[in-house]
Coordinates of C-alpha atoms in Angstrom, one line a residue:
M82 CA 55.1 10.7 76.9
G83 CA 57.9 12.1 79.0
D84 CA 58.1 9.0 80.7
T85 CA 59.3 7.4 77.3
T86 CA 61.5 10.2 76.6
V87 CA 62.9 9.7 79.0
S88 CA 63.9 5.7 78.7
S89 CA 65.3 6.6 74.7
L90 CA 67.2 8.8 76.4
E91 CA 68.8 7.1 79.2
G92 CA 68.6 3.6 76.8
R93 CA 71.1 5.7 74.3
Q94 CA 73.5 6.4 76.9
A95 CA 73.7 2.8 78.3
T96 CA 74.5 1.7 75.1
P97 CA 77.2 3.5 73.0
R98 CA 80.9 3.7 74.4
P99 CA 80.8 -0.2 74.9
A100 CA 80.4 -1.3 71.3
A101 CA 82.1 1.9 70.0
E102 CA 85.0 0.8 71.6
D103 CA 85.2 -2.8 70.6
R104 CA 84.9 -1.2 67.3
T105 CA 88.0 0.5 67.4
G106 CA 89.3 -2.5 69.0
N107 CA 88.5 -4.8 66.4
T108 CA 89.8 -2.8 63.3
L109 CA 93.4 -2.0 64.9
L110 CA 93.6 -5.9 65.3
R111 CA 92.0 -6.8 61.3
R112 CA 94.2 -3.3 61.0
M113 CA 97.7 -5.2 62.1
R114 CA 96.7 -8.2 60.6
T115 CA 95.7 -6.8 56.7
P116 CA 98.5 -7.8 54.6
R117 CA 99.9 -4.6 53.4
R118 CA 102.6 -3.3 51.0
P119 CA 106.7 -3.8 52.3
R120 CA 107.8 -0.6 52.5
L121 CA 112.0 -1.4 51.3
W122 CA 113.7 0.8 53.8
F123 CA 111.7 -1.0 56.4
E124 CA 112.0 -4.5 55.3
V125 CA 116.5 -3.8 55.2
L126 CA 116.7 -2.3 58.6
L127 CA 114.1 -4.7 60.0
I128 CA 116.2 -7.9 58.6
A129 CA 119.5 -6.1 59.2
V130 CA 118.7 -5.5 63.1
S131 CA 117.1 -8.9 63.4
Y132 CA 119.9 -10.5 62.1
W133 CA 121.9 -8.8 64.6
T134 CA 120.1 -9.7 67.1
Y135 CA 120.0 -13.0 66.7
S136 CA 123.2 -14.0 66.0
L137 CA 124.6 -11.4 69.4
I138 CA 122.2 -13.8 72.3
R139 CA 123.3 -17.3 69.7
N140 CA 127.2 -16.1 70.2
A141 CA 125.9 -14.9 74.1
V142 CA 124.8 -18.5 75.0
P143 CA 127.5 -20.1 77.4
E144 CA 129.5 -22.9 75.2
Q145 CA 128.9 -25.4 77.9
R146 CA 131.6 -27.5 76.4
H147 CA 130.9 -30.7 78.4
E148 CA 127.5 -30.8 78.2
A149 CA 127.7 -30.1 74.9
L150 CA 130.2 -33.4 74.3
R151 CA 127.6 -35.1 76.5
N152 CA 124.9 -34.2 74.4
A153 CA 126.7 -35.2 71.3
D154 CA 127.2 -38.4 72.4
W155 CA 124.0 -39.3 73.3
I156 CA 122.1 -38.7 70.1
W157 CA 125.0 -40.4 68.9
R158 CA 124.0 -43.5 70.6
T159 CA 120.2 -42.9 69.9
E160 CA 120.7 -42.7 66.4
H161 CA 122.8 -46.5 66.2
H162 CA 119.7 -47.3 68.4
L163 CA 117.3 -46.3 65.7
G164 CA 119.8 -48.6 63.0
A165 CA 120.0 -44.5 61.2
A166 CA 123.6 -43.7 63.1
V167 CA 124.8 -42.9 58.9
E168 CA 126.9 -39.1 59.3
E169 CA 130.0 -41.1 59.9
S170 CA 129.5 -43.3 56.6
V171 CA 128.5 -39.7 55.0
N172 CA 131.1 -38.1 56.1
H173 CA 134.0 -40.1 55.1
A174 CA 132.6 -41.5 51.6
V175 CA 131.9 -37.5 50.2
N176 CA 135.3 -36.9 51.5
Q177 CA 136.8 -38.7 49.6
V178 CA 136.0 -37.0 46.6
G179 CA 137.7 -33.9 46.9
W180 CA 135.8 -31.2 44.3
L181 CA 132.4 -32.8 45.3
I182 CA 133.3 -31.7 49.3
I183 CA 135.2 -28.7 48.3
G184 CA 132.0 -27.4 46.6
M185 CA 129.8 -28.5 49.8
N186 CA 131.9 -26.8 52.4
Y187 CA 131.5 -23.7 49.9
Y188 CA 127.5 -24.5 49.8
Y189 CA 127.3 -24.3 53.3
A190 CA 128.7 -21.6 53.6
T191 CA 127.0 -19.2 51.5
L192 CA 124.3 -20.7 49.9
H193 CA 122.0 -20.4 53.1
F194 CA 122.6 -16.8 52.8
V195 CA 122.4 -15.7 50.0
V196 CA 119.1 -17.9 48.5
T197 CA 117.4 -17.5 51.6
L198 CA 117.7 -13.8 51.1
S199 CA 116.9 -14.0 47.0
V200 CA 113.5 -16.0 48.3
L201 CA 112.7 -12.7 50.1
V202 CA 113.4 -10.7 47.7
W203 CA 111.5 -12.6 45.1
L204 CA 108.6 -12.6 47.8
Y205 CA 109.0 -9.0 48.4
R206 CA 108.5 -8.3 44.8
C207 CA 106.4 -11.2 43.4
H208 CA 104.0 -12.2 46.1
P209 CA 103.7 -8.6 48.6
G210 CA 100.2 -9.9 49.8
R211 CA 102.0 -13.0 51.1
Y212 CA 105.2 -11.3 52.4
A213 CA 105.4 -9.9 55.7
A214 CA 103.4 -13.3 56.7
A215 CA 106.0 -15.6 55.2
R216 CA 108.8 -13.3 57.0
L217 CA 106.8 -13.8 60.0
V218 CA 106.7 -17.2 59.5
L219 CA 111.3 -17.2 58.6
F220 CA 111.0 -14.9 62.0
A221 CA 109.6 -17.2 64.9
T222 CA 111.2 -20.0 62.9
T223 CA 114.8 -18.1 64.2
V224 CA 113.2 -17.0 67.1
V225 CA 112.7 -20.2 68.7
A226 CA 115.5 -21.9 67.5
L227 CA 117.6 -19.8 70.1
V228 CA 115.4 -21.6 73.0
G229 CA 117.3 -24.7 71.5
Y230 CA 120.5 -24.1 71.8
Y231 CA 120.6 -22.0 74.9
F232 CA 118.5 -26.0 76.8
F233 CA 120.7 -28.1 74.7
P234 CA 123.6 -27.5 74.0
L235 CA 125.0 -29.8 71.1
A236 CA 128.2 -30.3 69.8
P237 CA 128.5 -31.0 65.9
P238 CA 130.4 -34.5 65.0
R239 CA 133.2 -32.9 63.7
L240 CA 134.1 -32.2 67.3
M241 CA 132.8 -35.1 69.4
T242 CA 136.1 -37.1 71.5
G243 CA 136.7 -40.3 71.2
G244 CA 135.1 -40.0 67.0
T245 CA 136.7 -40.4 63.9
F246 CA 134.2 -38.0 61.9
V247 CA 136.5 -35.2 58.9
D248 CA 136.4 -31.5 59.2
T249 CA 136.6 -30.8 55.9
V250 CA 136.4 -27.1 56.3
M251 CA 140.0 -27.8 57.8
V252 CA 141.3 -30.9 56.2
H253 CA 140.4 -29.0 52.1
Q254 CA 141.4 -25.7 54.3
T255 CA 138.3 -23.7 52.9
W256 CA 136.1 -21.2 54.6
G257 CA 132.9 -23.3 54.6
S258 CA 131.9 -22.8 58.3
M259 CA 131.6 -20.0 60.6
A260 CA 132.9 -22.4 63.6
S261 CA 135.9 -24.0 61.9
G262 CA 139.6 -23.1 61.1
D263 CA 140.4 -18.7 61.9
L264 CA 136.6 -18.5 62.0
K265 CA 135.7 -20.8 64.3
H266 CA 136.3 -18.1 68.1
M267 CA 133.4 -15.6 65.6
S268 CA 130.0 -18.3 66.3
N269 CA 129.0 -20.9 68.9
Q270 CA 130.1 -23.9 67.8
Y271 CA 128.1 -26.3 70.8
A272 CA 124.6 -24.4 68.7
A273 CA 124.2 -27.5 66.3
M274 CA 120.6 -28.1 67.5
P275 CA 118.2 -27.3 65.8
S276 CA 119.7 -26.8 62.2
M277 CA 118.2 -23.8 61.1
H278 CA 120.3 -24.4 58.0
I279 CA 117.3 -27.0 57.4
G280 CA 114.7 -24.6 58.5
W281 CA 115.6 -22.5 56.5
A282 CA 116.3 -24.0 53.8
L283 CA 112.4 -25.9 54.7
W284 CA 110.8 -22.2 54.8
C285 CA 112.8 -21.6 51.1
G286 CA 111.8 -24.8 49.0
L287 CA 108.4 -24.7 50.4
T288 CA 107.4 -21.2 49.4
V289 CA 109.0 -21.5 45.9
F290 CA 107.4 -24.3 45.2
A291 CA 103.9 -23.3 46.5
L292 CA 104.4 -20.1 45.0
A293 CA 106.5 -20.7 41.9
R294 CA 104.8 -21.5 38.5
A295 CA 107.7 -22.7 36.7
P296 CA 108.1 -26.4 36.6
W297 CA 112.0 -26.8 37.1
A298 CA 111.5 -23.6 39.7
R299 CA 109.3 -25.9 41.8
I300 CA 111.6 -29.0 41.7
L301 CA 114.5 -27.0 42.9
G302 CA 112.4 -26.0 45.2
I303 CA 112.1 -29.4 46.6
L304 CA 115.6 -30.6 46.0
Y305 CA 117.5 -27.5 47.6
P306 CA 116.6 -28.8 51.3
V307 CA 117.4 -32.3 50.3
A308 CA 120.2 -30.5 49.2
T309 CA 121.3 -29.5 52.3
L310 CA 120.5 -32.3 54.6
V311 CA 123.3 -34.2 52.4
V312 CA 125.6 -31.0 53.2
I313 CA 125.2 -30.9 56.7
V314 CA 125.5 -34.4 57.0
A315 CA 129.2 -34.9 54.8
T316 CA 130.6 -31.6 56.3
A317 CA 129.7 -33.6 60.0
N318 CA 128.1 -30.0 60.8
H319 CA 125.4 -31.6 62.2
F320 CA 123.8 -35.0 62.8
W321 CA 120.1 -35.5 60.5
L322 CA 118.0 -35.3 63.9
D323 CA 119.6 -31.5 64.3
A324 CA 117.5 -31.1 60.8
V325 CA 114.5 -33.2 62.9
G326 CA 114.1 -29.6 65.6
G327 CA 114.9 -27.7 62.5
L328 CA 111.4 -28.8 61.3
L329 CA 110.4 -28.5 64.3
C330 CA 110.8 -25.3 64.7
L331 CA 109.5 -24.2 61.2
A332 CA 106.6 -25.8 61.9
F333 CA 106.2 -23.5 64.9
G334 CA 106.5 -20.5 62.9
F335 CA 103.8 -22.1 60.2
L336 CA 101.8 -21.9 63.7
V337 CA 102.7 -18.6 64.5
A338 CA 101.8 -17.4 61.1
R339 CA 98.5 -19.0 60.7
L340 CA 97.4 -17.9 64.0
W341 CA 97.7 -14.2 63.1
Y342 CA 97.0 -13.7 59.9
G343 CA 94.3 -16.5 60.3
A344 CA 95.7 -18.1 57.2
L345 CA 98.9 -19.6 56.0
P346 CA 101.3 -16.9 53.9
Y347 CA 100.6 -18.6 50.5
A348 CA 97.0 -19.2 51.1
L349 CA 96.9 -15.3 51.1
P350 CA 96.2 -12.8 47.8
Q351 CA 98.9 -11.9 45.7
W352 CA 99.0 -8.4 45.9
V353 CA 98.3 -5.2 47.7
P354 CA 96.5 -2.2 47.5
G355 CA 99.5 0.3 46.2
T356 CA 100.7 -3.0 43.5
R357 CA 98.6 -4.3 41.4
G358 CA 94.9 -6.4 41.6
T359 CA 92.5 -6.0 43.7
P360 CA 92.3 -4.6 47.6
V361 CA 92.9 -7.4 50.7
L362 CA 90.5 -8.6 52.4
P363 CA 90.5 -7.8 56.1
V364 CA 91.8 -11.4 57.7
K365 CA 88.5 -12.4 59.8
T366 CA 89.3 -12.5 63.6

């Protein structure tokens, strides 16, 4: 009996602690990866600080003018080789319609921020269980874009040397671009690849299309990134290949959210404890 008691005690002493430590670590990881109710003050602060940091880093990237112009020539030659160098034709055609191009200048300057913030607010109020994951997609997309700005400086079409592109902001005296006119010194003019106008617009459009119930809202979700593509090309602020770069950045953002939460944002529960609906189940590790 004595031997049995000793071996039993030794067995109890040998196993519990590692198991307890594993449980603690797994529990903490599950809590971090489980959607929870967002806090308004934290989200406002996080978005403000994040965008300020992004702008600071983006504008701190050296404006490598010669390399940016050389890259623009390479992009332009590549598009010609593909038989899809349409930017100049679109730019000239739309510039002939005054009210249209002026509207596009203001579209470029405002909706990029207004629509993105509006979708974030809508997610916060109506889809709190999906908000953090969707926000992570947007943040990861924006952060990886900084890599492109640093390693591939690119001049927009309107700044190409020897080109015939029209800088629509300068010609029509609007404030449709932070990189034109009196505001050009406040923004890095050679951070065109990838296009975050497209990255953010696609994020907004996919989010609205996936989660909105009204058919008209879902249609607008599809049309918004399409309209944004037309605008960035017509105003000579981007090549269409910059839009492809924005799409790839967004794909990276969705991959990060999928790996962290174990599901795409739109597949997560709509509500979290503290709002309404059933409690959220922990994300599987």
